[in-house]
mmCIF file of C-alpha atoms and ligand atoms in Angstrom:
data_model
loop_
_atom_site.group_PDB
_atom_site.id
_atom_site.type_symbol
_atom_site.label_atom_id
_atom_site.label_comp_id
_atom_site.label_asym_id
_atom_site.label_seq_id
_atom_site.Cartn_x
_atom_site.Cartn_y
_atom_site.Cartn_z
ATOM 1 C CA MET K 14 -8.483 -0.117 24.961
ATOM 2 C CA VAL K 15 -5.887 -0.192 22.150
ATOM 3 C CA LYS K 16 -3.683 -3.386 22.419
ATOM 4 C CA LYS K 17 0.111 -3.072 22.464
ATOM 5 C CA VAL K 18 1.745 -5.030 20.112
ATOM 6 C CA SER K 19 5.455 -6.204 19.607
ATOM 7 C CA LYS K 20 7.326 -5.079 16.509
ATOM 8 C CA LYS K 21 7.439 -8.398 15.373
ATOM 9 C CA GLU K 22 3.676 -9.005 15.638
ATOM 10 C CA ALA K 23 3.000 -5.682 13.853
ATOM 11 C CA ILE K 24 5.062 -6.948 11.569
ATOM 12 C CA GLU K 25 3.813 -10.373 10.967
ATOM 13 C CA LYS K 26 0.171 -8.475 10.713
ATOM 14 C CA ILE K 27 1.396 -6.012 7.797
ATOM 15 C CA GLU K 28 2.724 -8.783 6.077
ATOM 16 C CA ARG K 29 -0.266 -10.918 6.511
ATOM 17 C CA PHE K 30 -2.455 -7.897 5.246
ATOM 18 C CA PHE K 31 -0.864 -7.451 1.680
ATOM 19 C CA SER K 32 -0.292 -10.648 1.046
ATOM 20 C CA SER K 33 -3.521 -12.081 1.610
ATOM 21 C CA SER K 34 -5.289 -13.265 -1.414
ATOM 22 C CA ASN K 35 -8.040 -11.116 -1.095
ATOM 23 C CA PHE K 36 -5.977 -7.788 -0.363
ATOM 24 C CA LYS K 37 -7.715 -6.863 -4.720
ATOM 25 C CA ASN K 38 -11.050 -6.704 -2.259
ATOM 26 C CA LYS K 39 -9.672 -4.252 0.484
ATOM 27 C CA THR K 40 -11.164 -1.038 0.929
ATOM 28 C CA ALA K 41 -9.719 2.064 1.059
ATOM 29 C CA LYS K 42 -10.780 2.011 4.927
ATOM 30 C CA GLU K 43 -8.731 -0.631 5.540
ATOM 31 C CA ILE K 44 -5.773 0.332 3.957
ATOM 32 C CA LYS K 45 -5.790 3.302 5.533
ATOM 33 C CA LYS K 46 -5.743 1.686 8.687
ATOM 34 C CA ILE K 47 -2.954 -0.787 8.138
ATOM 35 C CA LYS K 48 -1.038 2.069 6.585
ATOM 36 C CA ARG K 49 -1.887 4.146 10.278
ATOM 37 C CA PHE K 50 -0.940 1.181 12.289
ATOM 38 C CA ALA K 51 2.461 0.582 10.369
ATOM 39 C CA MET K 52 3.092 4.253 10.932
ATOM 40 C CA LYS K 53 2.386 3.816 14.872
ATOM 41 C CA ASN K 54 4.703 0.963 15.083
ATOM 42 C CA ASN K 55 7.291 2.728 12.778
ATOM 43 C CA ILE K 56 7.455 0.041 10.436
ATOM 44 C CA PRO K 57 8.280 1.552 6.735
ATOM 45 C CA LEU K 58 6.206 -0.046 3.946
ATOM 46 C CA ARG K 59 8.753 0.342 1.161
ATOM 47 C CA GLU K 60 7.719 -1.852 -1.557
ATOM 48 C CA LYS K 61 4.266 -2.238 -0.295
ATOM 49 C CA ARG K 62 3.202 1.273 -0.871
ATOM 50 C CA LYS K 63 3.323 0.435 -4.671
ATOM 51 C CA LEU K 64 0.376 -2.110 -3.992
ATOM 52 C CA PHE K 65 -2.246 0.824 -3.639
ATOM 53 C CA CYS K 66 -2.783 4.353 -4.469
ATOM 54 C CA LYS K 67 -1.531 7.225 -2.400
ATOM 55 C CA ASN K 68 -4.119 9.300 -3.567
ATOM 56 C CA CYS K 69 -7.553 7.033 -2.822
ATOM 57 C CA LEU K 70 -5.590 4.424 -1.277
ATOM 58 C CA ARG K 71 -7.392 1.512 -2.640
ATOM 59 C CA PRO K 72 -5.682 -1.324 -3.915
ATOM 60 C CA PHE K 73 -4.125 -1.181 -7.733
ATOM 61 C CA TYR K 74 -6.284 -3.596 -9.890
ATOM 62 C CA GLU K 75 -5.545 -4.048 -13.769
ATOM 63 C CA SER K 76 -3.769 -0.429 -13.613
ATOM 64 C CA SER K 77 -1.987 0.624 -16.494
ATOM 65 C CA ILE K 78 1.961 0.328 -15.178
ATOM 66 C CA ARG K 79 4.597 2.009 -17.436
ATOM 67 C CA ILE K 80 8.105 2.518 -17.052
ATOM 68 C CA LYS K 81 9.568 5.730 -18.333
ATOM 69 C CA ASN K 82 12.713 7.677 -17.822
ATOM 70 C CA ASP K 83 13.137 5.218 -15.060
ATOM 71 C CA PHE K 84 10.135 6.044 -12.879
ATOM 72 C CA LEU K 85 7.617 3.500 -12.836
ATOM 73 C CA THR K 86 3.937 5.123 -13.420
ATOM 74 C CA ILE K 87 0.847 3.308 -12.146
ATOM 75 C CA THR K 88 -2.162 5.001 -12.744
ATOM 76 C CA CYS K 89 -5.020 4.467 -10.606
ATOM 77 C CA GLU K 90 -7.841 3.338 -12.498
ATOM 78 C CA TYR K 91 -10.516 4.841 -9.824
ATOM 79 C CA CYS K 92 -8.943 8.890 -8.874
ATOM 80 C CA GLU K 93 -6.544 8.524 -12.079
ATOM 81 C CA GLU K 94 -3.982 9.722 -9.893
ATOM 82 C CA LYS K 95 -0.753 8.921 -11.185
ATOM 83 C CA ASN K 96 1.432 7.367 -8.773
ATOM 84 C CA ARG K 97 5.510 7.595 -9.670
ATOM 85 C CA TRP K 98 8.199 5.458 -8.151
ATOM 86 C CA ARG K 99 11.604 5.163 -9.613
ATOM 87 C CA ALA K 100 12.053 1.890 -10.930
ATOM 88 C CA VAL K 101 14.747 -0.085 -9.381
HETATM 89 ZN ZN1 ZN U 222 -6.344 6.583 -6.907
#
């Protein structure tokens, strides 16, 4: 039932998902699905992880981004989870 995809195809699918113009309208369910897809195909999301909340998996939308002590903090407006990354 599960179609085996090549790594190249998998990367393309993920790129398409995150660069689509309606990414902000993606649901947590869709993001969960693509995350699992990436994991299954051993594809690191890297920078793309900054596009959605690690707690509720919703795309960030007009969230407040703060940079403090070399850390980038995005507060999710849905669950108020603080997502932190080392600012590059
Ligand atoms: Zn959240």
